[in-house]
mmCIF file of C-alpha atoms in Angstrom:
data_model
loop_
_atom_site.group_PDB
_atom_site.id
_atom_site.type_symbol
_atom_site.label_atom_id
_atom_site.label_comp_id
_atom_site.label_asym_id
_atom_site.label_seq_id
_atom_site.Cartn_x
_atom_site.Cartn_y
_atom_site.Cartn_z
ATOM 1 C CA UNK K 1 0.000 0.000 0.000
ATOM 2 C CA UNK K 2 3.081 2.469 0.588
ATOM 3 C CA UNK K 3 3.998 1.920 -2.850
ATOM 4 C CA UNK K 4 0.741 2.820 -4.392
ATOM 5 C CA UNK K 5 0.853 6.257 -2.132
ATOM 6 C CA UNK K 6 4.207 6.681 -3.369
ATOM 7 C CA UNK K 7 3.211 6.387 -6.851
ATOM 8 C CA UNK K 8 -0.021 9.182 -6.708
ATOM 9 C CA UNK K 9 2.041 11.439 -5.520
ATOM 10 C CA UNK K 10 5.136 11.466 -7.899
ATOM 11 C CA UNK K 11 1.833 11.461 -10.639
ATOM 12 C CA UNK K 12 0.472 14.106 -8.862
ATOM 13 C CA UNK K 13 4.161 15.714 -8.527
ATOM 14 C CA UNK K 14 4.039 15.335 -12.432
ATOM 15 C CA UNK K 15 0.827 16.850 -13.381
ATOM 16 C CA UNK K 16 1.636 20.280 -11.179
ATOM 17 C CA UNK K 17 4.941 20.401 -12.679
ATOM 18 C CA UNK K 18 3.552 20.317 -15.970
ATOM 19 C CA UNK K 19 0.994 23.173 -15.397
ATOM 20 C CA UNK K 20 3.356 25.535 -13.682
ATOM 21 C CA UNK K 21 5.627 24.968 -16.564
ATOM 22 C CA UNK K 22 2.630 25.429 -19.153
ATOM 23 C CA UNK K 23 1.866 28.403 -17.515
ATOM 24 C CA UNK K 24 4.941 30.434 -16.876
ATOM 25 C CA UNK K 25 6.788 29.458 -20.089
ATOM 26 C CA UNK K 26 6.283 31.386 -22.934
ATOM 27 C CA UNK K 27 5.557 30.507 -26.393
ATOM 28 C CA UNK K 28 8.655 30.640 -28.762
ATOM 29 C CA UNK K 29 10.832 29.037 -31.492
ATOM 30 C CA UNK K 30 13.241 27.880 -28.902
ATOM 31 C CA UNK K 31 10.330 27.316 -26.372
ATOM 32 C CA UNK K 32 8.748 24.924 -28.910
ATOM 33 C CA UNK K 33 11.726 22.613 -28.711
ATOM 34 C CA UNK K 34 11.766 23.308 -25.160
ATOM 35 C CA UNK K 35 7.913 21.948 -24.283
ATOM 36 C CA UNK K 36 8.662 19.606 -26.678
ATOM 37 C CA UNK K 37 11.319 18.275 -24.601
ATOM 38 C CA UNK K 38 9.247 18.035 -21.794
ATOM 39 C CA UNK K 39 6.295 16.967 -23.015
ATOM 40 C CA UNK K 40 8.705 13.763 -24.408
ATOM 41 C CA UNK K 41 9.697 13.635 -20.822
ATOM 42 C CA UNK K 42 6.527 13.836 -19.516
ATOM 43 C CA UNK K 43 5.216 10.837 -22.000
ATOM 44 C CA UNK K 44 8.162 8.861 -20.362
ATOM 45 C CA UNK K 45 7.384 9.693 -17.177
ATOM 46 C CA UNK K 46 3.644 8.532 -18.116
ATOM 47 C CA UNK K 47 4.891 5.225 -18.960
ATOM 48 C CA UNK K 48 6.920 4.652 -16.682
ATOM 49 C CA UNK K 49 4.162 5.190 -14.273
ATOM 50 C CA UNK K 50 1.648 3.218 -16.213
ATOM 51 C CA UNK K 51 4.185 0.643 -15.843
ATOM 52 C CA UNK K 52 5.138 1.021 -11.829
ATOM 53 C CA UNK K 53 0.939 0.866 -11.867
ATOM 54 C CA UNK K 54 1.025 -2.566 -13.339
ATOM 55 C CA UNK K 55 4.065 -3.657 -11.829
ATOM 56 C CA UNK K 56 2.525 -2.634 -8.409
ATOM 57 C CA UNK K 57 -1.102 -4.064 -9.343
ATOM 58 C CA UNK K 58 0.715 -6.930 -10.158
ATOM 59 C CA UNK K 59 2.381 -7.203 -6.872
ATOM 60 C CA UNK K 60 -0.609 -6.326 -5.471
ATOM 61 C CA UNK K 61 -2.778 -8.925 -6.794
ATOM 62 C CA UNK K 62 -0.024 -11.592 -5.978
ATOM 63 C CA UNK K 63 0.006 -10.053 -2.747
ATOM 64 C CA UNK K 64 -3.922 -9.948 -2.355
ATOM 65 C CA UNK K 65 -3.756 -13.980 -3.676
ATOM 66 C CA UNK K 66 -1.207 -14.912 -1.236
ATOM 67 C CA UNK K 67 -3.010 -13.397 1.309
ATOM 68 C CA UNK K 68 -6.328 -15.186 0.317
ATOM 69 C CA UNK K 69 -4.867 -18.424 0.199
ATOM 70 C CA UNK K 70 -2.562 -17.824 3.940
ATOM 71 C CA UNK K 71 -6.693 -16.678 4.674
ATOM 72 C CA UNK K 72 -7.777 -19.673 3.633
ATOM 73 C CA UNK K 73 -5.134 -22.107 5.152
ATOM 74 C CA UNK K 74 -6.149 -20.117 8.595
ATOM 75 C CA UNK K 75 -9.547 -21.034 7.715
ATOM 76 C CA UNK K 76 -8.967 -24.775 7.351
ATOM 77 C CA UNK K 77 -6.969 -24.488 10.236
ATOM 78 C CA UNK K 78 -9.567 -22.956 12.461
ATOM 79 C CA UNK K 79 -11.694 -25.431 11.223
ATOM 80 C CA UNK K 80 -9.838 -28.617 12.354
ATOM 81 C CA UNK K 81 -9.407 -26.936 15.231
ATOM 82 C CA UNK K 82 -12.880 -25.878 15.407
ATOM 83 C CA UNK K 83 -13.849 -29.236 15.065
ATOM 84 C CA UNK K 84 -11.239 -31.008 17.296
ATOM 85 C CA UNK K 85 -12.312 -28.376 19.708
ATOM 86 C CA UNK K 86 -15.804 -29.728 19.582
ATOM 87 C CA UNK K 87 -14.756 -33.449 19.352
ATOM 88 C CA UNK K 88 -13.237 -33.099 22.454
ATOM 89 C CA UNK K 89 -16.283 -30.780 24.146
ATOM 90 C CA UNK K 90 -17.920 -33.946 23.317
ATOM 91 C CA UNK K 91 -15.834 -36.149 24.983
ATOM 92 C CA UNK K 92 -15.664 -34.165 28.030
ATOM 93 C CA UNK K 93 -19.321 -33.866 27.952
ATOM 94 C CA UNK K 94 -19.718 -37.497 27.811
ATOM 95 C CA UNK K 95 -16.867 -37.696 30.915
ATOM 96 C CA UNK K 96 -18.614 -35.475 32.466
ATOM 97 C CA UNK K 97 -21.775 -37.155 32.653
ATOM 98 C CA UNK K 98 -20.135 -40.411 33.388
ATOM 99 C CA UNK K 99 -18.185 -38.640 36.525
ATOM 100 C CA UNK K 100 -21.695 -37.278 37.328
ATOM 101 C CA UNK K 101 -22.986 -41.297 36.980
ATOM 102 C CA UNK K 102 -20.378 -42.155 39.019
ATOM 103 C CA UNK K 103 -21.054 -39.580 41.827
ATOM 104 C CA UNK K 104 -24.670 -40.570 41.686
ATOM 105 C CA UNK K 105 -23.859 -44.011 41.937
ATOM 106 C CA UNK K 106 -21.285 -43.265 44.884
ATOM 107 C CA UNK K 107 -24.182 -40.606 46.367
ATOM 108 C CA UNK K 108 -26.675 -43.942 45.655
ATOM 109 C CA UNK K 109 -23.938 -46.231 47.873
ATOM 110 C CA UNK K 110 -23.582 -43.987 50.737
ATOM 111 C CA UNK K 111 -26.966 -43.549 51.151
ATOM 112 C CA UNK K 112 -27.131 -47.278 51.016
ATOM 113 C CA UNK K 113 -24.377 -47.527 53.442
ATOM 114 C CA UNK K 114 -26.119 -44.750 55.737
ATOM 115 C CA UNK K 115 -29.156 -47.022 56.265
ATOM 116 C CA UNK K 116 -28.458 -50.557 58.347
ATOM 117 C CA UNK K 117 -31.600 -52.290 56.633
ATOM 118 C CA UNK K 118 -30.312 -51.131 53.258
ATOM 119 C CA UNK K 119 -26.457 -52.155 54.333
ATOM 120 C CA UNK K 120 -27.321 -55.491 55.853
ATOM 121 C CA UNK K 121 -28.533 -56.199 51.967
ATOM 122 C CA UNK K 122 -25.545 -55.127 50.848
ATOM 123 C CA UNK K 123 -23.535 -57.521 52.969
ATOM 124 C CA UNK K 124 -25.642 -60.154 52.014
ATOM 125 C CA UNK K 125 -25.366 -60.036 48.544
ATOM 126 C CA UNK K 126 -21.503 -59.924 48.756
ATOM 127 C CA UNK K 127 -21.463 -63.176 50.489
ATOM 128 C CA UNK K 128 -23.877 -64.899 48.351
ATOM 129 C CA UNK K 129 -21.321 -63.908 45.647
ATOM 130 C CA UNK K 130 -18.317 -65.104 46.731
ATOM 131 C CA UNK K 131 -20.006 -68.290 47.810
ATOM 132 C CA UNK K 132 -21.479 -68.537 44.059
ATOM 133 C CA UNK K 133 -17.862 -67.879 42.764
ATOM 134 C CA UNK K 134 -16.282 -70.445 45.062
ATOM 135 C CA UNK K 135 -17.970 -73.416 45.867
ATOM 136 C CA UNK K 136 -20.397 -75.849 43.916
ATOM 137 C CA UNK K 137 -24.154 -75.201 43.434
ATOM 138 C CA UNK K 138 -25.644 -76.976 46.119
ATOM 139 C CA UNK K 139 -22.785 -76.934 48.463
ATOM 140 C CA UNK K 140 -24.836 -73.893 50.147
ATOM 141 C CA UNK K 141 -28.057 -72.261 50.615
ATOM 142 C CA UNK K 142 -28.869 -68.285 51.307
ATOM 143 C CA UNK K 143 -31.350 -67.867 54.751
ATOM 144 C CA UNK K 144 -31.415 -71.440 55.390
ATOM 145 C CA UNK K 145 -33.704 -72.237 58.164
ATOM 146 C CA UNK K 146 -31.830 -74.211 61.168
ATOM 147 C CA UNK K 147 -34.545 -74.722 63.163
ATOM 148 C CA UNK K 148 -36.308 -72.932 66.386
ATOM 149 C CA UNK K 149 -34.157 -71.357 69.536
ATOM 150 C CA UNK K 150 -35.504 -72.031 72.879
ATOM 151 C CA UNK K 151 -37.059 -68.477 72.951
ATOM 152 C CA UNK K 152 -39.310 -69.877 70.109
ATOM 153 C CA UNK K 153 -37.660 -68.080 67.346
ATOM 154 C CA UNK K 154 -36.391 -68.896 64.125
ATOM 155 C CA UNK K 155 -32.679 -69.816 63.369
ATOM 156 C CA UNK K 156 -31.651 -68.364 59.745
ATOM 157 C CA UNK K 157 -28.499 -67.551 59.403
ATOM 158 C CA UNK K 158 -27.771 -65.285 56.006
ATOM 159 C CA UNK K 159 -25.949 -68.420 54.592
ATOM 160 C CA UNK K 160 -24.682 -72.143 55.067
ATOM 161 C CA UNK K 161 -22.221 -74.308 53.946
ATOM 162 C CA UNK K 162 -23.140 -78.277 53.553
ATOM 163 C CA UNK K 163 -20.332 -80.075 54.559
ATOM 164 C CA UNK K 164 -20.931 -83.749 54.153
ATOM 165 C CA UNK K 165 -23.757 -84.360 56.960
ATOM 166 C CA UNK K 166 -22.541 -81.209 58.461
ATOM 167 C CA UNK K 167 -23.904 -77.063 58.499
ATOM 168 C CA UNK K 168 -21.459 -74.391 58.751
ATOM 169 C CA UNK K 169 -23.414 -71.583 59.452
ATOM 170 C CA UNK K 170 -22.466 -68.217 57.954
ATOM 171 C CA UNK K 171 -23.999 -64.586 59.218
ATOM 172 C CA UNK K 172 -22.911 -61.458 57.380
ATOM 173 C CA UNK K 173 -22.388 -58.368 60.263
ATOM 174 C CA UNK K 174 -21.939 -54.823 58.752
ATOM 175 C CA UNK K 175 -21.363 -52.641 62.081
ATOM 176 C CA UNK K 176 -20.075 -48.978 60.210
ATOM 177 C CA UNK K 177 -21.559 -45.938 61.995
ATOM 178 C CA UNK K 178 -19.260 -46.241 65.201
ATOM 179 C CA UNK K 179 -16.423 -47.121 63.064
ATOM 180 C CA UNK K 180 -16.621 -44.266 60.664
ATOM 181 C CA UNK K 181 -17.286 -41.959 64.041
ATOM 182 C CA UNK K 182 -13.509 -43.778 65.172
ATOM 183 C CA UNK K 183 -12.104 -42.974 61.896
ATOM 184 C CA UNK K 184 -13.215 -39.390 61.692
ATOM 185 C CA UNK K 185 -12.632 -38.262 65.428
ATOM 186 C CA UNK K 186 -9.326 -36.465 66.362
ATOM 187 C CA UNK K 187 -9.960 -36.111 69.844
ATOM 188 C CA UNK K 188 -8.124 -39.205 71.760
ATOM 189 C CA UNK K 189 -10.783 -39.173 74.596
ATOM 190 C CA UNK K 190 -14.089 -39.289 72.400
ATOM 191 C CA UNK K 191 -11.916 -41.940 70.330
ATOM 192 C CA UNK K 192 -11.535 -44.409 72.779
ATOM 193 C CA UNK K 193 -15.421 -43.757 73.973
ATOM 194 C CA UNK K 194 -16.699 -44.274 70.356
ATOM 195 C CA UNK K 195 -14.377 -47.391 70.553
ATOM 196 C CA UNK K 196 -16.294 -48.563 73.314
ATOM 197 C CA UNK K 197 -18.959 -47.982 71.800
ATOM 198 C CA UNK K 198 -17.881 -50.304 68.400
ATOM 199 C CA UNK K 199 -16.617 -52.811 70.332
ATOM 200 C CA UNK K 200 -20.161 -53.323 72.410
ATOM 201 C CA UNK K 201 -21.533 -53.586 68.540
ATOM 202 C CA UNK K 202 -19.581 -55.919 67.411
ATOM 203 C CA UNK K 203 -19.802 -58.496 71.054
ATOM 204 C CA UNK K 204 -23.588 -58.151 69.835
ATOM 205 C CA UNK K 205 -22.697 -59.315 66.850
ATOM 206 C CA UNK K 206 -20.900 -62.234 67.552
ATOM 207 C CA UNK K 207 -23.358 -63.331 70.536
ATOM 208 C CA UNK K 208 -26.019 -63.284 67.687
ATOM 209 C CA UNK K 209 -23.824 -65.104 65.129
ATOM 210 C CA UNK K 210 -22.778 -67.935 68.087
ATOM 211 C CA UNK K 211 -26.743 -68.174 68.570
ATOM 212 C CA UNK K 212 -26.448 -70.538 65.489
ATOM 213 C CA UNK K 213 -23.876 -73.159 67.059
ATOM 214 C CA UNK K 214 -26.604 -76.105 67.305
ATOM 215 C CA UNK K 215 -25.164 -79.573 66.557
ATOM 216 C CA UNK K 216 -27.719 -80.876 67.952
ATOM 217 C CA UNK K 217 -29.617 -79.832 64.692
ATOM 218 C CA UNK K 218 -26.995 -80.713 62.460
ATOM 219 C CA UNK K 219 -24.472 -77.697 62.545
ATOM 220 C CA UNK K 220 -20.613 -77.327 63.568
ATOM 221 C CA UNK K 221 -19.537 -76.484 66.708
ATOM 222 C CA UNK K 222 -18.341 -73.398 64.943
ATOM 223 C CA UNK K 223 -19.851 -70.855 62.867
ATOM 224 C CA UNK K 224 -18.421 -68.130 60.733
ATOM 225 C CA UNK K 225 -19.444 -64.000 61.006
ATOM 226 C CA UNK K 226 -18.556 -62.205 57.901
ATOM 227 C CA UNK K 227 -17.326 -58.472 57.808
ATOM 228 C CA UNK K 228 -17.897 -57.272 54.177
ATOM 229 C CA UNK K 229 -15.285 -54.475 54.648
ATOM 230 C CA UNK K 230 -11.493 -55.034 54.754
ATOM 231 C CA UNK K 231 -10.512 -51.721 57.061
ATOM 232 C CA UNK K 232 -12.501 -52.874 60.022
ATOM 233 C CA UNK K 233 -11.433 -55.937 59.795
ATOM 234 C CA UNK K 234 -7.466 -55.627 59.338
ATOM 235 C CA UNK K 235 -7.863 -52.905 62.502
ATOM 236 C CA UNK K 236 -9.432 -55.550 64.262
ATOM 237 C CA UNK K 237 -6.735 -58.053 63.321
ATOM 238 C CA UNK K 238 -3.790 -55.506 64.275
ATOM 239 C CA UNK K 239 -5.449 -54.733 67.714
ATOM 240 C CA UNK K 240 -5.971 -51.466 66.669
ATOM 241 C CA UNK K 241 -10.106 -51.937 67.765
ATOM 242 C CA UNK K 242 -10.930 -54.522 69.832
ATOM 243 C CA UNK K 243 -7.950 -54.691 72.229
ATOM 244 C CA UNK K 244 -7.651 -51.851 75.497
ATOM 245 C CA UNK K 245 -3.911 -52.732 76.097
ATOM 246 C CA UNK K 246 -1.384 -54.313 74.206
ATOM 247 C CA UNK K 247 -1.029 -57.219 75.712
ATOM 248 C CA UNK K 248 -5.171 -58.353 76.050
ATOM 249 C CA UNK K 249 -6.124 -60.533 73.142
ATOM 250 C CA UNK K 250 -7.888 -59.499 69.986
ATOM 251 C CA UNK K 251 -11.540 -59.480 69.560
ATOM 252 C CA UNK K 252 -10.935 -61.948 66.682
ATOM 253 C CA UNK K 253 -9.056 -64.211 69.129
ATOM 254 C CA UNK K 254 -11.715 -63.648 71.702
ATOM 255 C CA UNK K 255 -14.716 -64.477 69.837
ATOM 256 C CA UNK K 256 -12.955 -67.705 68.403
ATOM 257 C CA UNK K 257 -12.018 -68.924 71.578
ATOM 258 C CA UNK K 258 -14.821 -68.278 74.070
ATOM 259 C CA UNK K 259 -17.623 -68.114 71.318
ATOM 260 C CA UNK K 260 -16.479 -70.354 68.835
ATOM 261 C CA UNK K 261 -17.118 -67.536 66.109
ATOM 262 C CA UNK K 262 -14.424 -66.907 63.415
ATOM 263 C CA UNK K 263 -14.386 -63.358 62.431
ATOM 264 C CA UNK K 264 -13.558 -63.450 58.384
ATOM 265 C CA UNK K 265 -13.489 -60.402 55.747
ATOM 266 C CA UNK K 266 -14.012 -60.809 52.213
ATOM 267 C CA UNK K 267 -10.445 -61.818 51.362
ATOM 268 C CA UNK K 268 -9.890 -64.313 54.276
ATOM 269 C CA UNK K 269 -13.084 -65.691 53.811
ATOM 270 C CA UNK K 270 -11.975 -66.610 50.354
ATOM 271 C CA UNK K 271 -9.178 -68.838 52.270
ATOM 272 C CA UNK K 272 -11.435 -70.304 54.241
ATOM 273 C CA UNK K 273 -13.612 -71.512 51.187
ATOM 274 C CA UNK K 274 -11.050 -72.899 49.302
ATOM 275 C CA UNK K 275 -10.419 -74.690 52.304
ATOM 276 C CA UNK K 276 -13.766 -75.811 52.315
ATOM 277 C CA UNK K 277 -13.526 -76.813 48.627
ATOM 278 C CA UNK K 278 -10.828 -78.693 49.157
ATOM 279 C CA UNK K 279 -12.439 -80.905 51.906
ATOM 280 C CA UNK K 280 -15.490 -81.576 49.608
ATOM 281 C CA UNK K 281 -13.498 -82.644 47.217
ATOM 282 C CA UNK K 282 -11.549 -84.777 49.487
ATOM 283 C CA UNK K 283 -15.022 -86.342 50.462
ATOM 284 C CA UNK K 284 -16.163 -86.077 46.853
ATOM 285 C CA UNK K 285 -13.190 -88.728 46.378
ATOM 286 C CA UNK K 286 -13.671 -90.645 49.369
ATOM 287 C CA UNK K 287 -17.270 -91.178 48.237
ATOM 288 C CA UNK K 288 -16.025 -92.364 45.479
ATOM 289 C CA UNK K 289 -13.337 -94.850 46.858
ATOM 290 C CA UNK K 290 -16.541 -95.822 48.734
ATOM 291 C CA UNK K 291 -17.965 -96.982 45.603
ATOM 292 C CA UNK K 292 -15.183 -98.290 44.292
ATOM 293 C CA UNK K 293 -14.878 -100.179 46.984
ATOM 294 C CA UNK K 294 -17.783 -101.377 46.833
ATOM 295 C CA UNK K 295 -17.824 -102.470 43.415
ATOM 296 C CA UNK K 296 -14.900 -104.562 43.921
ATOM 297 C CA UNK K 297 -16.472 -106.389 46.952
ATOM 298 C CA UNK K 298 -19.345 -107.510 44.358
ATOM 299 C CA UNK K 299 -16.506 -108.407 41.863
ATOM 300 C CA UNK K 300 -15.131 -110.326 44.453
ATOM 301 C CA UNK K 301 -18.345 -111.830 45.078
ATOM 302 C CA UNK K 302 -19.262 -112.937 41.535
ATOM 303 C CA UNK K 303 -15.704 -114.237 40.839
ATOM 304 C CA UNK K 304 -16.456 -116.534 43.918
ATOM 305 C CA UNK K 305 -19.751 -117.492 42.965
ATOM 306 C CA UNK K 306 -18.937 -118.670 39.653
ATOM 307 C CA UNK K 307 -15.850 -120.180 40.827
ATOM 308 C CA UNK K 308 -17.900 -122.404 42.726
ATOM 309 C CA UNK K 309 -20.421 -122.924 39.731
ATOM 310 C CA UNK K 310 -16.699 -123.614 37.579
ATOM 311 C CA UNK K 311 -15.958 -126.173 40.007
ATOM 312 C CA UNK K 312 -19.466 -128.073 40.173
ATOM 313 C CA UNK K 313 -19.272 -127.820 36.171
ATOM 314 C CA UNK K 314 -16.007 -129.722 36.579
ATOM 315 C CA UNK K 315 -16.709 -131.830 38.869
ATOM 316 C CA UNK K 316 -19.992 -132.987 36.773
ATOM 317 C CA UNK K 317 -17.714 -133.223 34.005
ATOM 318 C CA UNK K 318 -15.285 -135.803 35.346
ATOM 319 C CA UNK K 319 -18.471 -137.801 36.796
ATOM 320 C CA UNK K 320 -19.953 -137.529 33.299
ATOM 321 C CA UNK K 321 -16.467 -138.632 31.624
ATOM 322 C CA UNK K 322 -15.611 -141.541 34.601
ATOM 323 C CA UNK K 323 -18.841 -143.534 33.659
ATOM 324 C CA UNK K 324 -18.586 -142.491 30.112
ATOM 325 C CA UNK K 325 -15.100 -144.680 30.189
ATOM 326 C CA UNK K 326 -16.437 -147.322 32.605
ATOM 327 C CA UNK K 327 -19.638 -147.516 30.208
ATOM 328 C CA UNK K 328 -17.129 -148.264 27.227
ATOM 329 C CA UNK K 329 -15.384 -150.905 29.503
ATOM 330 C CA UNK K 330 -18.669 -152.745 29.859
ATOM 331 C CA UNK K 331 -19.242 -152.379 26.084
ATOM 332 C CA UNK K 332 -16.339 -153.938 25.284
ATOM 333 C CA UNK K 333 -17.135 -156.679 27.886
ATOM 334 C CA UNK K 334 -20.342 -157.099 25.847
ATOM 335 C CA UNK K 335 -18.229 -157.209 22.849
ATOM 336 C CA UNK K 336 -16.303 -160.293 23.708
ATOM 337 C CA UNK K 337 -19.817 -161.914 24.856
ATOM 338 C CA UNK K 338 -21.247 -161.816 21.719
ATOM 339 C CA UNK K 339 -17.822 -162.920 19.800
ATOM 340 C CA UNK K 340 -18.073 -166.025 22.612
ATOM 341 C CA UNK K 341 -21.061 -167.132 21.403
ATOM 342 C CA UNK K 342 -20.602 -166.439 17.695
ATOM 343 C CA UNK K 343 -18.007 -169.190 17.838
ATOM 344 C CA UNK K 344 -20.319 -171.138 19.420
ATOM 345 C CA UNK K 345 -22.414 -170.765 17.022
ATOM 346 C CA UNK K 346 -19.995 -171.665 14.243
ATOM 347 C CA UNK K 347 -19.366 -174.744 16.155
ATOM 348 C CA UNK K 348 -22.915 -175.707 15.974
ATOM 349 C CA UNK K 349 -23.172 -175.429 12.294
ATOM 350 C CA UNK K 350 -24.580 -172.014 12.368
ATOM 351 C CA UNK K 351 -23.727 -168.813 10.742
ATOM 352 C CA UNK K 352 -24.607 -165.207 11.841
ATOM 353 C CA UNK K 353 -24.925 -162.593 10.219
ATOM 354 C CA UNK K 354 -22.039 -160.078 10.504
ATOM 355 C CA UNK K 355 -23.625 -156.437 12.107
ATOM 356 C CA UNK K 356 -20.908 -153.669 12.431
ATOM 357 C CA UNK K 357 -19.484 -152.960 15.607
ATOM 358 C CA UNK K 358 -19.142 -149.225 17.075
ATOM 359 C CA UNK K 359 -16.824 -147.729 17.174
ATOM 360 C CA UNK K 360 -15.701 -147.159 20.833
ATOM 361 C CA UNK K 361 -12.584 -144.699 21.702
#
């Protein structure tokens, strides 16, 4: 663009030198030649102007093209980005809603957790599933009924595991609210209250898990009380909860001892299973040796019964073949009879008639 300005004015320059000199100059035989001159001058000067012109139109255009196209590139740039830009709006928007899933779901779980109806549930659908991923169908049963207490009430336990002609009885225990009230408390004094406190909930527990120890209707004499969460039950295991002093015994400990309850979390209880897999295989195979067993005592038997039929069959046999021989004997005894009195015969004048003998072995 500074060109072009450049260029109107050294035209403009032009065309005011040219009047001035038009009108101060005057007319004569040497001032002919003289505006001749510059008028040839001035024609140059035209072209050469008309020429800068296209020269700079030129330029100009290139310039105006190279700036449409760098425009354009821009464009196509802005566009991509435009629409990367909106790809990943999308993709954020879509994140977003899953993070706000996720918090409703988490919102939906703590509000589960909250209530101890709703969390009981909760436990006992986590031990029906590891029991369904663990052991065989049929190897336990969800709210099995045990029987009646002596208060008249019903025994059902959340779960039970058959065990041969055995029950182990399972109860899932999901004590959070004092243990959450531990966890958040920084005051040392209200801790060890709210301790207290969570340790009373959980001797509850365990008396009402032990309350299904009845072999006399067909259980262990042990029983198992599941803790579907992993933190209360490693602080229990570490003495952290459950244990005044150092040197007492853990509530695990104590419950397994005096109350013949074993205290299990998700992961140990998974142990535990596969220890009870293994034993019903074990039996699976001694059930089987059983049979085996079995079968080869009526083996036994067969073999001995036709043994003794093999024996009578031989022993008929040799009977059969003993007078089969002494029969023959007392053929050939009849034999020499007849040739006795066949020479008798001859003697007498008379002659027989020749018959063909058996033959006799």
């Amino acid at each position: 663009m500074t060109i072009v300005y450049v260029l109107i004015g050294v035209v403009a320059s032009s065309i005011v030198t040219f009047l001035l000199i038009r009108n101060f100059v005057k007319p004569s035989d040497s001032g002919g030649s003289s505006l001749l001159l510059i008028q040839s001058q001035l024609n140059n000067l035209s072209k050469t102007l008309d020429f800068r012109l296209a020269e700079s139109e030129r330029h100009m255009s290139e310039s105006v093209n190279n700036v449409h196209q760098s425009m354009r590139a821009q464009l196509s740039d802005s566009y991509k980005i435009s629409n990367e830009l909106t790809e990943k709006l999308t993709r954020l928007d879509e994140s977003t809603k899953q993070v706000v899933g996720f918090t409703d779901q988490l919102q939906s779980l703590q509000d589960i957790l909250k209530n101890p109806k709703q969390r009981g549930i909760l436990g006992e659908y986590y031990l029906e599933t590891l029991l369904k991923n663990v052991l065989p169908p049929g190897s336990y049963e969800m709210q099995y009924k045990l029987g009646i207490d002596d208060a008249g009430k019903d025994l059902i336990p959340d779960a039970v595991v058959f065990v041969k002609d055995k029950i182990i009885p399972v109860d899932s225990k999901f004590s959070l609210e004092n243990y959450n009230r531990i966890v958040e408390e920084k005051d040392q004094v209200e801790k060890e209250k709210l301790e207290k406190l969570f340790v009373n909930d959980l001797k509850n527990r365990i008396l009402e898990t032990s309350k299904y120890i009845q072999p006399v209707k067909g259980t262990m004499d042990f029983a198992f009380m599941f803790i579907p969460h992993e933190a209360i039950y490693y602080d229990l295991l570490i003495n952290k909860i459950g244990a005044l002093k150092e040197d007492t015994e853990s509530l695990i400990h104590r419950a397994a001892s005096k109350y013949k309850v074993i205290i299990v979390s998700p992961t140990s209880f998974l142990a535990y299973l596969q220890t009870v897999l293994q034993g019903l295989k074990a039996m699976q195979i001694e059930e089987q040796a059983k049979d085996i067993v079995k079968r080869v005592g009526e083996l036994t038997l067969h073999l001995k019964t036709y043994m003794e039929k093999h024996d009578k069959l031989g022993k008929s046999i040799a009977t059969v073949v003993n007078q089969y021989t002494d029969s023959s004997k007392e053929f050939k005894k009849i034999d020499k009879d007849i040739m006795h009195i066949t020479e008798s015969d001859k003697a007498l004048g008379f002659d027989p008639v020749a018959i063909e003998r058996p033959e006799i072995d």
